[in-house]
PDB file of C-alpha atoms in Angstrom:
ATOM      1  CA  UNK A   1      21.970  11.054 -16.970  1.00 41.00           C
ATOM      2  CA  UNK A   2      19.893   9.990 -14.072  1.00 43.00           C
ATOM      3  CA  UNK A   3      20.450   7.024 -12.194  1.00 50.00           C
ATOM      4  CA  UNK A   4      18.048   4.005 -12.187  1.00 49.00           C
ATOM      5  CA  UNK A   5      17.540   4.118  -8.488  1.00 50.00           C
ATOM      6  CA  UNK A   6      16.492   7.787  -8.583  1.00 51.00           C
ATOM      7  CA  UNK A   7      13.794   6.983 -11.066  1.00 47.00           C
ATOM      8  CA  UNK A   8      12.721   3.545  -9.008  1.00 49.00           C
ATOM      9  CA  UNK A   9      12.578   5.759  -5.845  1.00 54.00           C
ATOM     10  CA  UNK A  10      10.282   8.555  -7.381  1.00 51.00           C
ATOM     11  CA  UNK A  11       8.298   6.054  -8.952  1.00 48.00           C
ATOM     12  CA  UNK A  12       7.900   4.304  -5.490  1.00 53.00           C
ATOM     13  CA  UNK A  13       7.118   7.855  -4.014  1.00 57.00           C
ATOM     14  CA  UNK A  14       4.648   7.735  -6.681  1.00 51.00           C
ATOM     15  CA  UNK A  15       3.129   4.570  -5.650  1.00 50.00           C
ATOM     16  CA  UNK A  16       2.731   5.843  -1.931  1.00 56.00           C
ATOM     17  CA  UNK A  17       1.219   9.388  -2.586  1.00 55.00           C
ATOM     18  CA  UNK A  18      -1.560   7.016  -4.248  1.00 51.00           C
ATOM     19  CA  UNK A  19      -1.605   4.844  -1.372  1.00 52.00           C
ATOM     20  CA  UNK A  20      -1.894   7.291   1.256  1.00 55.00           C
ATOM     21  CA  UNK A  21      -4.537   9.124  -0.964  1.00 54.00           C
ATOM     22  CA  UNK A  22      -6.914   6.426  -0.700  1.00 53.00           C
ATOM     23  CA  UNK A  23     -10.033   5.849   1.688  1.00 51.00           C
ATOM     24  CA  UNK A  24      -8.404   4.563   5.268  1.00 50.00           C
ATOM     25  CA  UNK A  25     -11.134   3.080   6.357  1.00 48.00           C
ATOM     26  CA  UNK A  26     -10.424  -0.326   9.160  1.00 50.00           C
ATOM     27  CA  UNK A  27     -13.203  -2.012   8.079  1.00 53.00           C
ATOM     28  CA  UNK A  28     -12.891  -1.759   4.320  1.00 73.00           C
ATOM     29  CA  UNK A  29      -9.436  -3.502   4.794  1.00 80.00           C
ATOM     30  CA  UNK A  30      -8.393  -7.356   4.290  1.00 88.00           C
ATOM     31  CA  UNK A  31      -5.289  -9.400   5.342  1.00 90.00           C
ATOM     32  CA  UNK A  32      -4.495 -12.738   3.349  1.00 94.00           C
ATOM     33  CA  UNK A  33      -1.995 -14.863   4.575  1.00 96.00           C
ATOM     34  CA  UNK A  34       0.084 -17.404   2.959  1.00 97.00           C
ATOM     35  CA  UNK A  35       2.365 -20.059   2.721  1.00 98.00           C
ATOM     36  CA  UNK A  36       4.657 -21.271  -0.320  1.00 98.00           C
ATOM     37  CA  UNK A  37       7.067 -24.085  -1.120  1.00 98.00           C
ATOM     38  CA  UNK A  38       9.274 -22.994  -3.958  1.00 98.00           C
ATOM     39  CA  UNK A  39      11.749 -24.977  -5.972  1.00 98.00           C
ATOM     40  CA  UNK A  40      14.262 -22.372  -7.777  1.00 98.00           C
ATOM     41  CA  UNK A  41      17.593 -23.449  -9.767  1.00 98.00           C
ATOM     42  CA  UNK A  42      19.895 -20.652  -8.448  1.00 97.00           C
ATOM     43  CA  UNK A  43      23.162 -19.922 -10.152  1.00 97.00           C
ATOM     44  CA  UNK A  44      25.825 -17.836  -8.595  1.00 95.00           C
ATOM     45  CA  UNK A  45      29.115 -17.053 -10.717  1.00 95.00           C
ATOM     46  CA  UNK A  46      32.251 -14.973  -9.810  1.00 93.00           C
ATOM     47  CA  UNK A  47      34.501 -13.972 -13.067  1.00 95.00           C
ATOM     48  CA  UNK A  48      38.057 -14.851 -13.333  1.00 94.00           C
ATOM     49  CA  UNK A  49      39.989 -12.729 -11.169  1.00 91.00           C
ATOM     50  CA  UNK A  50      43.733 -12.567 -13.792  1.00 91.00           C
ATOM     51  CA  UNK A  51      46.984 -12.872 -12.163  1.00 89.00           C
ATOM     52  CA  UNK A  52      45.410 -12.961  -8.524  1.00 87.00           C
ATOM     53  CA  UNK A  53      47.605 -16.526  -8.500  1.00 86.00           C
ATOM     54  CA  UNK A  54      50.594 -14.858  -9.292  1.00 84.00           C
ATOM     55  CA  UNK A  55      53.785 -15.544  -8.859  1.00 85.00           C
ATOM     56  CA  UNK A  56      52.678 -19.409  -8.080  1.00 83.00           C
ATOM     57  CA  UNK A  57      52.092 -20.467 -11.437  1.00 84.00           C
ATOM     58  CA  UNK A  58      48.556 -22.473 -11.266  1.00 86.00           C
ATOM     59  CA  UNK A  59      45.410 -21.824 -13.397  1.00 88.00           C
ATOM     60  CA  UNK A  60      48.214 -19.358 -15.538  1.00 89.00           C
ATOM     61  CA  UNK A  61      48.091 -16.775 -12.618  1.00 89.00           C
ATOM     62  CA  UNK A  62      44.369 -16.761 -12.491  1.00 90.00           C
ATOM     63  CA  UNK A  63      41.994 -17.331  -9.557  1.00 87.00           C
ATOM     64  CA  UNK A  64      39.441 -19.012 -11.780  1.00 88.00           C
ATOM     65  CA  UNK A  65      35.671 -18.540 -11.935  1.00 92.00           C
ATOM     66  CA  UNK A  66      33.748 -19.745  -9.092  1.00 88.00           C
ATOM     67  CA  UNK A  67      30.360 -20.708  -9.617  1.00 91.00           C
ATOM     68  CA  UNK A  68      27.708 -21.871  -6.972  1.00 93.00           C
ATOM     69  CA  UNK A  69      24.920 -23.732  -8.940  1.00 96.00           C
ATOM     70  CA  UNK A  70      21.982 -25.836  -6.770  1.00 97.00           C
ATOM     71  CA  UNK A  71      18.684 -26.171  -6.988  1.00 97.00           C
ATOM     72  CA  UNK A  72      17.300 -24.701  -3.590  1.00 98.00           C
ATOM     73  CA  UNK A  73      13.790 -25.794  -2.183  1.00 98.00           C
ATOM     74  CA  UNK A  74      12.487 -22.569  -0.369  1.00 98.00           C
ATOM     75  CA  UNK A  75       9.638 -22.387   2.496  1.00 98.00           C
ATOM     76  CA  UNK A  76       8.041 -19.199   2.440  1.00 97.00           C
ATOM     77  CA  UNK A  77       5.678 -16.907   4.494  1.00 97.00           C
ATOM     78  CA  UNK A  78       3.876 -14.073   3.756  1.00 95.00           C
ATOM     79  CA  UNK A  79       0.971 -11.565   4.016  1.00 93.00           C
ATOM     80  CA  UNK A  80      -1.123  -9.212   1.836  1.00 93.00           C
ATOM     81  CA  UNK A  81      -2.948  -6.206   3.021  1.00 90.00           C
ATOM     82  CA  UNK A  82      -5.972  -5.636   0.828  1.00 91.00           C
ATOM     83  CA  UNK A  83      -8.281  -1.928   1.149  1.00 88.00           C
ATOM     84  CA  UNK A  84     -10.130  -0.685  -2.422  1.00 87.00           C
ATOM     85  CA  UNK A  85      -7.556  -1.985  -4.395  1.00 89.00           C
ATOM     86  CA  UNK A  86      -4.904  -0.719  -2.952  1.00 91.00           C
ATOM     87  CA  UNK A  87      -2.469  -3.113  -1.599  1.00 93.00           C
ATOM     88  CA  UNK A  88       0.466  -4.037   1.156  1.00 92.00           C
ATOM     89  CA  UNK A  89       2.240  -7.302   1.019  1.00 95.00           C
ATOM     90  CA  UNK A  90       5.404  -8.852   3.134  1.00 93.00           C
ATOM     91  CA  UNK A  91       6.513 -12.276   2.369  1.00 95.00           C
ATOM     92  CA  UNK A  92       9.959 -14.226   3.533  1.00 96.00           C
ATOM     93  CA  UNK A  93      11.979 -17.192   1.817  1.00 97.00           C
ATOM     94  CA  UNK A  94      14.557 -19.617   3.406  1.00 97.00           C
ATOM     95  CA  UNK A  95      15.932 -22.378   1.441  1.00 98.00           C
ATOM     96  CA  UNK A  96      17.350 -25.783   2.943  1.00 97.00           C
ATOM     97  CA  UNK A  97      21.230 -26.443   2.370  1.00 97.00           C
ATOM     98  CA  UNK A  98      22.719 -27.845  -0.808  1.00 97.00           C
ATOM     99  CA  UNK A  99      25.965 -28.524  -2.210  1.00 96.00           C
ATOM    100  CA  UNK A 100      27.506 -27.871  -5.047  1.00 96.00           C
ATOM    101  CA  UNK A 101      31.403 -29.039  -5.930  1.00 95.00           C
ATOM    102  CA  UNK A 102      34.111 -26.700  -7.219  1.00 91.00           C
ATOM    103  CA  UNK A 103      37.011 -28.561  -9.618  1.00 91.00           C
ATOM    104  CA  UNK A 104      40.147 -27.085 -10.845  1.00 88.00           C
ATOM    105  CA  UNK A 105      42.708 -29.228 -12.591  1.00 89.00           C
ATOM    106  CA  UNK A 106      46.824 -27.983 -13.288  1.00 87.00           C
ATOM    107  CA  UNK A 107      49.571 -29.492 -13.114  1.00 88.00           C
ATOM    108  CA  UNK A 108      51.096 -26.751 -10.467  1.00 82.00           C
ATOM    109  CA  UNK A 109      48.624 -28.591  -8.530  1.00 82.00           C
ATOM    110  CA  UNK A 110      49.617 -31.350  -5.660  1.00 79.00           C
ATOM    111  CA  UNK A 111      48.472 -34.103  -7.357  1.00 84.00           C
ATOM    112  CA  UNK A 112      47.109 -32.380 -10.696  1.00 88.00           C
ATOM    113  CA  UNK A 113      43.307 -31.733  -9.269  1.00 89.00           C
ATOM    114  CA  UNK A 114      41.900 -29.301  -6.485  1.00 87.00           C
ATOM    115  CA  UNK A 115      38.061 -30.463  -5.836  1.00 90.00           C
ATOM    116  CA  UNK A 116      36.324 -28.552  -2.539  1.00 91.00           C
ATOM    117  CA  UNK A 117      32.537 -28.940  -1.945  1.00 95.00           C
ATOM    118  CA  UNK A 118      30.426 -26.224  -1.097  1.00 95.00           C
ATOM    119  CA  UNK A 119      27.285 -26.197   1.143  1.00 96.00           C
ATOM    120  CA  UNK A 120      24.834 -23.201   1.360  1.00 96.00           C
ATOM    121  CA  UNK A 121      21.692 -22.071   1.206  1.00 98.00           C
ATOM    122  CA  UNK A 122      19.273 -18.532   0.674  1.00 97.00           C
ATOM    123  CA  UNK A 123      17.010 -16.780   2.321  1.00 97.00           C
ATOM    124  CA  UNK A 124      14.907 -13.697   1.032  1.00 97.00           C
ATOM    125  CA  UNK A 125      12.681 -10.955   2.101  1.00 94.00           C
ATOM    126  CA  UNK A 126      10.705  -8.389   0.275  1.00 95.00           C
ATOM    127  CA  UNK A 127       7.970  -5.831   1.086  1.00 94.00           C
ATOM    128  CA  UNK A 128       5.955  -4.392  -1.552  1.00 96.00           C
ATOM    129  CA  UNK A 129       3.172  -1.829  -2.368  1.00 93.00           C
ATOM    130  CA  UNK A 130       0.987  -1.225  -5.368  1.00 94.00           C
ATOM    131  CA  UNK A 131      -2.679   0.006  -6.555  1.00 94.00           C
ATOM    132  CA  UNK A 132      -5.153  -2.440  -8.630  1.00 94.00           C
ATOM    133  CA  UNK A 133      -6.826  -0.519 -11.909  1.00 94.00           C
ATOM    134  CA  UNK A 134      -8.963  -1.745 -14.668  1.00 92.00           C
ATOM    135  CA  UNK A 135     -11.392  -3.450 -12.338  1.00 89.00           C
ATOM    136  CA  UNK A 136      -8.134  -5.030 -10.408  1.00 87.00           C
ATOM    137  CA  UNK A 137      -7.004  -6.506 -13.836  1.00 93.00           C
ATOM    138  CA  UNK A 138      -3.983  -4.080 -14.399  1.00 96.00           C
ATOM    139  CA  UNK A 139      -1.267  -3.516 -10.849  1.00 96.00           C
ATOM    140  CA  UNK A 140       1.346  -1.533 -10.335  1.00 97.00           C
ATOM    141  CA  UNK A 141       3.685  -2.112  -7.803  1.00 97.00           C
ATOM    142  CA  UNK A 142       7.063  -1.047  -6.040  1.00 95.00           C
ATOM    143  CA  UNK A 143       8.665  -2.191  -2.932  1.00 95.00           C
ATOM    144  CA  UNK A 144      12.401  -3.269  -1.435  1.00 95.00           C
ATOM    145  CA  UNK A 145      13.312  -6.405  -1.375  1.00 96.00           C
ATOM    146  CA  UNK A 146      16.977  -7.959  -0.218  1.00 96.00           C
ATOM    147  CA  UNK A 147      18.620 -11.633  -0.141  1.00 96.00           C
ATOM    148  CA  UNK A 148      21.793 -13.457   1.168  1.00 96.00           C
ATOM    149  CA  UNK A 149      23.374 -16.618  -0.319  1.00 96.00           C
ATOM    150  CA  UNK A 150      25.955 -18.279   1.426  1.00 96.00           C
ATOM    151  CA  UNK A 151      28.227 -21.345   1.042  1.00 95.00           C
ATOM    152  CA  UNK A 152      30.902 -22.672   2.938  1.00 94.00           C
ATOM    153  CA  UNK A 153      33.502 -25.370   1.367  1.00 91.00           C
ATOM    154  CA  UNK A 154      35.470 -28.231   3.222  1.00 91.00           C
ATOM    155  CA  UNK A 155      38.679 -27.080   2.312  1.00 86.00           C
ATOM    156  CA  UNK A 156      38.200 -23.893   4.058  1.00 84.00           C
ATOM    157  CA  UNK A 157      36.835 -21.339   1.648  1.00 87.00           C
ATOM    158  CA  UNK A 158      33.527 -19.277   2.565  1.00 92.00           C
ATOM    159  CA  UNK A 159      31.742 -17.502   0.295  1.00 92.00           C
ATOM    160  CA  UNK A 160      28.552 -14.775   1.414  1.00 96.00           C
ATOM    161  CA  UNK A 161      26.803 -12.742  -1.157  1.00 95.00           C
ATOM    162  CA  UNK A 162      24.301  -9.808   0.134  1.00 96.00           C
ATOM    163  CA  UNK A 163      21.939  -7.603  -2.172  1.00 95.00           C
ATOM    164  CA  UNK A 164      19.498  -4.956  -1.753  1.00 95.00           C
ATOM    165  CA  UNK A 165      17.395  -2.342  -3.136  1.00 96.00           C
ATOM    166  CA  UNK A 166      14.221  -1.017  -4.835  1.00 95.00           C
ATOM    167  CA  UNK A 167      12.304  -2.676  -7.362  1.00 97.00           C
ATOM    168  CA  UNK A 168       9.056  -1.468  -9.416  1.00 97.00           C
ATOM    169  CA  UNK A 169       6.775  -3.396 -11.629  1.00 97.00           C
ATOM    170  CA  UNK A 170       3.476  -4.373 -13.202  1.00 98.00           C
ATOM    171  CA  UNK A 171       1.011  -7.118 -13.515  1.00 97.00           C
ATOM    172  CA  UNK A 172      -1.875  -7.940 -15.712  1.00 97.00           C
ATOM    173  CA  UNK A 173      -4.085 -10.419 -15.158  1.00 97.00           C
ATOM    174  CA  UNK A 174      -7.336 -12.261 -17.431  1.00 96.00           C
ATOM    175  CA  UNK A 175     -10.380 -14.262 -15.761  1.00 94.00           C
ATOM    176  CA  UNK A 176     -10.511 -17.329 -17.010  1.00 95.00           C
ATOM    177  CA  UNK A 177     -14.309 -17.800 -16.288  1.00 91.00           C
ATOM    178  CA  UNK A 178     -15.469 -18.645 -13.233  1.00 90.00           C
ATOM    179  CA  UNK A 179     -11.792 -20.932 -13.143  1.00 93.00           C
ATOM    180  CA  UNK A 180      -9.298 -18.454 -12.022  1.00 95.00           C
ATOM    181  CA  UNK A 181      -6.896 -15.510 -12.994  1.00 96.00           C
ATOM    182  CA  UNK A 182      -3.981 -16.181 -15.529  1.00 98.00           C
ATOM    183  CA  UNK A 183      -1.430 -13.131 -15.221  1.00 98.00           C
ATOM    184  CA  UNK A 184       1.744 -11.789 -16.423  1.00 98.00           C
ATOM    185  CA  UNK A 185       4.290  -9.659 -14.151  1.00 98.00           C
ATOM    186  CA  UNK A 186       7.398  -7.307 -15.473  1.00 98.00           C
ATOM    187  CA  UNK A 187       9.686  -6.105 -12.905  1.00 97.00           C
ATOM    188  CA  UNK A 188      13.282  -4.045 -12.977  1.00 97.00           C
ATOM    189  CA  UNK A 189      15.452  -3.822  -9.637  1.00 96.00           C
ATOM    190  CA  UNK A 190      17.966  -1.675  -8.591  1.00 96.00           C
ATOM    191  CA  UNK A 191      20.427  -3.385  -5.904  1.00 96.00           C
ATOM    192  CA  UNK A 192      23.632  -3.311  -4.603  1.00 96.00           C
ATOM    193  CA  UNK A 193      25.715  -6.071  -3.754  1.00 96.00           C
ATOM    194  CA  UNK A 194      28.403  -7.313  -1.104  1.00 96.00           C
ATOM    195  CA  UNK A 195      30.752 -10.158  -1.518  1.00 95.00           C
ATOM    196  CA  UNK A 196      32.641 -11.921   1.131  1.00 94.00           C
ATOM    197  CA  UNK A 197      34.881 -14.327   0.309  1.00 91.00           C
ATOM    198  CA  UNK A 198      37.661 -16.138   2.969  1.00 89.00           C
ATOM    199  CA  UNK A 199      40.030 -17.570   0.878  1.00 83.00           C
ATOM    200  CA  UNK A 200      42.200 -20.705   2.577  1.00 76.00           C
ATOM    201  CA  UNK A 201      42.623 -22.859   0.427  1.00 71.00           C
ATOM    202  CA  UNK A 202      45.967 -24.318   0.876  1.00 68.00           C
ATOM    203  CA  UNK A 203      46.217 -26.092  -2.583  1.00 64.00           C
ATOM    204  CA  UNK A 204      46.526 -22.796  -3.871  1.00 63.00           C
ATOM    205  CA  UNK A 205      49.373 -21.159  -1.994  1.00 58.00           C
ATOM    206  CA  UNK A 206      50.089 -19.769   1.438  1.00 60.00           C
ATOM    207  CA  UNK A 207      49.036 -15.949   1.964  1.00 59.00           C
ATOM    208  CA  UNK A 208      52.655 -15.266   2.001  1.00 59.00           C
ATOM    209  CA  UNK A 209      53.313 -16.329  -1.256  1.00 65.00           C
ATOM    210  CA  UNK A 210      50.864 -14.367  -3.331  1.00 78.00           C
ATOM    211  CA  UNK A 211      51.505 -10.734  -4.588  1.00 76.00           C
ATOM    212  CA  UNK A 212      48.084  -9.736  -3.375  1.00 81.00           C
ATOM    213  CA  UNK A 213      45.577 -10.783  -1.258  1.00 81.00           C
ATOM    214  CA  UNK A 214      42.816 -13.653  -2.534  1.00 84.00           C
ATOM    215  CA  UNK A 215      39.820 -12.469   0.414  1.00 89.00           C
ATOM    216  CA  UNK A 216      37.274 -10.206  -0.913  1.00 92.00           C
ATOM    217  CA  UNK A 217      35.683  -7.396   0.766  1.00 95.00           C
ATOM    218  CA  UNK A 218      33.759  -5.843  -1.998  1.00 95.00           C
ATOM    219  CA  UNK A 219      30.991  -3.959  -3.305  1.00 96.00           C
ATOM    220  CA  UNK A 220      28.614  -3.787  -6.505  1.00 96.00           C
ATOM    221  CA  UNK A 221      25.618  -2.849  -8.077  1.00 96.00           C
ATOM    222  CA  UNK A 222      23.400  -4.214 -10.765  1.00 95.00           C
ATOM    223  CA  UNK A 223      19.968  -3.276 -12.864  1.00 92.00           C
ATOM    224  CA  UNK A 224      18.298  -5.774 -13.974  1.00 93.00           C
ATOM    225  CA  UNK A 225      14.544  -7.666 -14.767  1.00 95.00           C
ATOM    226  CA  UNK A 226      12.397 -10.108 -13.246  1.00 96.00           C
ATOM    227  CA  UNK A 227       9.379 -11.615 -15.148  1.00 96.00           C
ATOM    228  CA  UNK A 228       6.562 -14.574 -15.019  1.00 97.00           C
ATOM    229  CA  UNK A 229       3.816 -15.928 -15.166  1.00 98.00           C
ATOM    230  CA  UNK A 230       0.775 -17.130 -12.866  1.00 98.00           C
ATOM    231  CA  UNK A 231      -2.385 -18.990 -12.173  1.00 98.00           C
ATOM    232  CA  UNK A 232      -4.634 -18.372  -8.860  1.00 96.00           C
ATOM    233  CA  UNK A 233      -8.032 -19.368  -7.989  1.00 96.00           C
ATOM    234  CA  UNK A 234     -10.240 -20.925  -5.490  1.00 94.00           C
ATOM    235  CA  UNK A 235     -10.021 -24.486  -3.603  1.00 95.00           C
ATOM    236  CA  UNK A 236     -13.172 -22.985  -1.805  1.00 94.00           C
ATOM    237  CA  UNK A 237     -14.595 -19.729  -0.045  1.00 90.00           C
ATOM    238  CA  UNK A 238     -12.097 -19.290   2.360  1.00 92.00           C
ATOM    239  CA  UNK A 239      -8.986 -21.647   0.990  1.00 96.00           C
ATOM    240  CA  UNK A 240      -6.987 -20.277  -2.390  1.00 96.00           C
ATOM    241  CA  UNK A 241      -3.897 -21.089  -4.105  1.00 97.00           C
ATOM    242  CA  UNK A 242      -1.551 -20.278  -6.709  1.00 97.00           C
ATOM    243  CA  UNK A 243       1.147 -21.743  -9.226  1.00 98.00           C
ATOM    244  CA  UNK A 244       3.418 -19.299 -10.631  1.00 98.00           C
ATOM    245  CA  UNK A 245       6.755 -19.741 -12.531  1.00 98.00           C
ATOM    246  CA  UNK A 246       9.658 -16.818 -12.386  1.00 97.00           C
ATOM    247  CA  UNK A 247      12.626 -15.899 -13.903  1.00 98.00           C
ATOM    248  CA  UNK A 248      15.329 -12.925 -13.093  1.00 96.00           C
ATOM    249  CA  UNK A 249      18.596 -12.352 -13.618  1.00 95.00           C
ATOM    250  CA  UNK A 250      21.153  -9.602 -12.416  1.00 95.00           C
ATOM    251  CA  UNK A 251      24.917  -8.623 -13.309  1.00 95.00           C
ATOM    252  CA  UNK A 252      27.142  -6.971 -10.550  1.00 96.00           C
ATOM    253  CA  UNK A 253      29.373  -4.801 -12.058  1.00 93.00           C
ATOM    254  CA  UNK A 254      31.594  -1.612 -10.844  1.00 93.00           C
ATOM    255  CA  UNK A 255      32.982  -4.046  -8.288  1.00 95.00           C
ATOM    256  CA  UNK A 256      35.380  -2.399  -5.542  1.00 94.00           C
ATOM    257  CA  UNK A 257      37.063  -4.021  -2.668  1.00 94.00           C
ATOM    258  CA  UNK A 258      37.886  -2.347   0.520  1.00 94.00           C
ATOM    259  CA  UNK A 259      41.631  -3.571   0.026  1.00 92.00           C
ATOM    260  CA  UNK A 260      42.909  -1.747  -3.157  1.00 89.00           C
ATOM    261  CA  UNK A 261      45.801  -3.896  -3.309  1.00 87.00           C
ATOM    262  CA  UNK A 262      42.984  -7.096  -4.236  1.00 89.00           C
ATOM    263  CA  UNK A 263      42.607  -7.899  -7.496  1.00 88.00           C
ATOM    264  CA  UNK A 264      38.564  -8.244  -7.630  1.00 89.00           C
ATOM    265  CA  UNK A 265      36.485 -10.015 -10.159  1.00 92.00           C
ATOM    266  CA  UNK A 266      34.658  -7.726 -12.780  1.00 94.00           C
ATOM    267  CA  UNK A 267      31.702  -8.796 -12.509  1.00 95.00           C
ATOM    268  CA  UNK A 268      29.301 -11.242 -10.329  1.00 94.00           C
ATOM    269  CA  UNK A 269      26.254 -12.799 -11.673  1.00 96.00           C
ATOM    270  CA  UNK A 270      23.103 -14.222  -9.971  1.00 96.00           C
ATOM    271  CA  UNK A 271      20.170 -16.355 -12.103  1.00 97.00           C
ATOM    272  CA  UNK A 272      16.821 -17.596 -10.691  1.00 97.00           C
ATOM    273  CA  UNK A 273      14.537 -19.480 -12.410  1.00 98.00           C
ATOM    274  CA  UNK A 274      12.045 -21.056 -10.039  1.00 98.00           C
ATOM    275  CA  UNK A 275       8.474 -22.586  -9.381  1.00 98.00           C
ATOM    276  CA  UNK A 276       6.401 -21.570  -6.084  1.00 98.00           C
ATOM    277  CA  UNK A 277       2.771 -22.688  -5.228  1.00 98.00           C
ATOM    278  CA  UNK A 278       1.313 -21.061  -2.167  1.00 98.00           C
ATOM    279  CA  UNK A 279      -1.577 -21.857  -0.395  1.00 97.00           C
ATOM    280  CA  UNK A 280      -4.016 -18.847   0.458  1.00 96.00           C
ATOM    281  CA  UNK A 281      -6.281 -18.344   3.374  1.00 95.00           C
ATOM    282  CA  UNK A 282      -9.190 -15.208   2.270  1.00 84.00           C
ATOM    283  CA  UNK A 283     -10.802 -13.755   5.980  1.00 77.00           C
TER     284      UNK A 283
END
């Protein structure tokens, strides 16, 4: 059976060969850059990890679920290369910090209840290629794209996840008159990902006590889609925006740790739904 990324990479390869066999002429070529603000509601969640507790007794042996849910505001930069409908684009995300609060109740607990809040933030990057057909309504795209969240918690736990890897898509787009361009966009991702997670919480237990270790050091990978929708147009010659809303949502599963006496979560989950209007200047 081939594997997704090998299909993502030749279709990438794909997407180059028509690149590269397109005019290369300087003077035929645009650059647009951009700003964005974005406001996405990002949800991180870790699965149970059973008997990872053990022999202490709370939560029934099990290091429960931790999930890191916050609404990040992002500021963004980027930049498109435009030359006879063929295209280059680069663009960067970095979210401020928010907080989110983690609450376990057992009566193995001191005091019944463990609370510990978290503070993190996101920051993405993503480069990206395509070629514009149907008289630029139809694109097709490819590109690598990667992204870090991180949280740290005031009773000692820190939490970093990394992923990374290819993506390929498509986008159609209708004039709306002389108004602007509605559009659609389908996209399906490869990555891997890396979780950290520093573990010293002393509600729990001491190190010493457990039968295995509660840091993580471990790997993952996931396939999964991204889709939305858009609206661009004018605010004059020069000065364009856009509005679009996006959704995507990837499970991490064949999770290893570097410590095979760990007991690792099966899976880890990241959701994005999110709103970003950008403001366009057109040389």
């Amino acid at each position: 059976m081939t594997h997704p990324a090998s299909v993502i990479r030749s279709a990438l390869l794909f997407l180059a060969m028509l690149v590269l066999s397109g005019p290369s002429y300087a003077d035929d070529m645009k650059f647009v850059p951009r700003a964005s603000l974005a406001m996405v509601a990002y949800d991180f969640t870790q699965s149970p990890r059973p008997n990872a507790l053990a022999p202490t007794g709370i939560n029934n042996n099990e290091f429960p679920e931790v999930n890191f849910n916050v609404t990040f505001k992002m500021l963004g930069v980027g930049g498109t290369f435009l030359m006879n409908g063929y295209y280059f684009d680069v663009s960067y995300q970095k979210s401020l910090e928010e907080e989110d609060t983690f609450t376990l109740e057992d009566p193995a607990l001191p005091g019944g209840v463990f609370m510990e809040t978290f503070k993190g933030d996101r920051e993405d990057y993503a480069i990206t290629f395509g070629k514009k057909f149907l008289d630029n309504s139809l694109g097709l795209y490819g590109g690598y794209k990667a992204g870090t969240s991180q949280a740290t918690g005031n009773q000692g736990q820190v939490l970093s996840f990394e992923e990374d890897g290819f993506f390929v898509g498509a986008n159609y787009g209708w004039r709306i008159g002389d108004k602007g361009v509605l559009s659609i966009n389908l996209a399906y991702a490869d990555l891997d990902g890396d979780l950290k997670e520093d573990v010293n919480n002393p509600a729990f237990a001491s190190p010493a006590v457990l039968a295995v270790p509660l840091d993580t050091d471990a790997t993952s990978d996931a396939q999964g889609l991204s889709y939305g929708l858009s609206w661009s147009s004018r605010l004059s010659d020069n000065v364009g925006y856009s509005i679009a809303l996006d959704a995507k949502k990837y499970t991490f599963d064949n999770v290893q740790d570097v410590d095979p006496s760990t007991i690792p979560s099966d899976e880890f989950e990241e959701e994005f739904v999110g709103v970003t209007a950008s403001l366009l200047y057109l040389f």
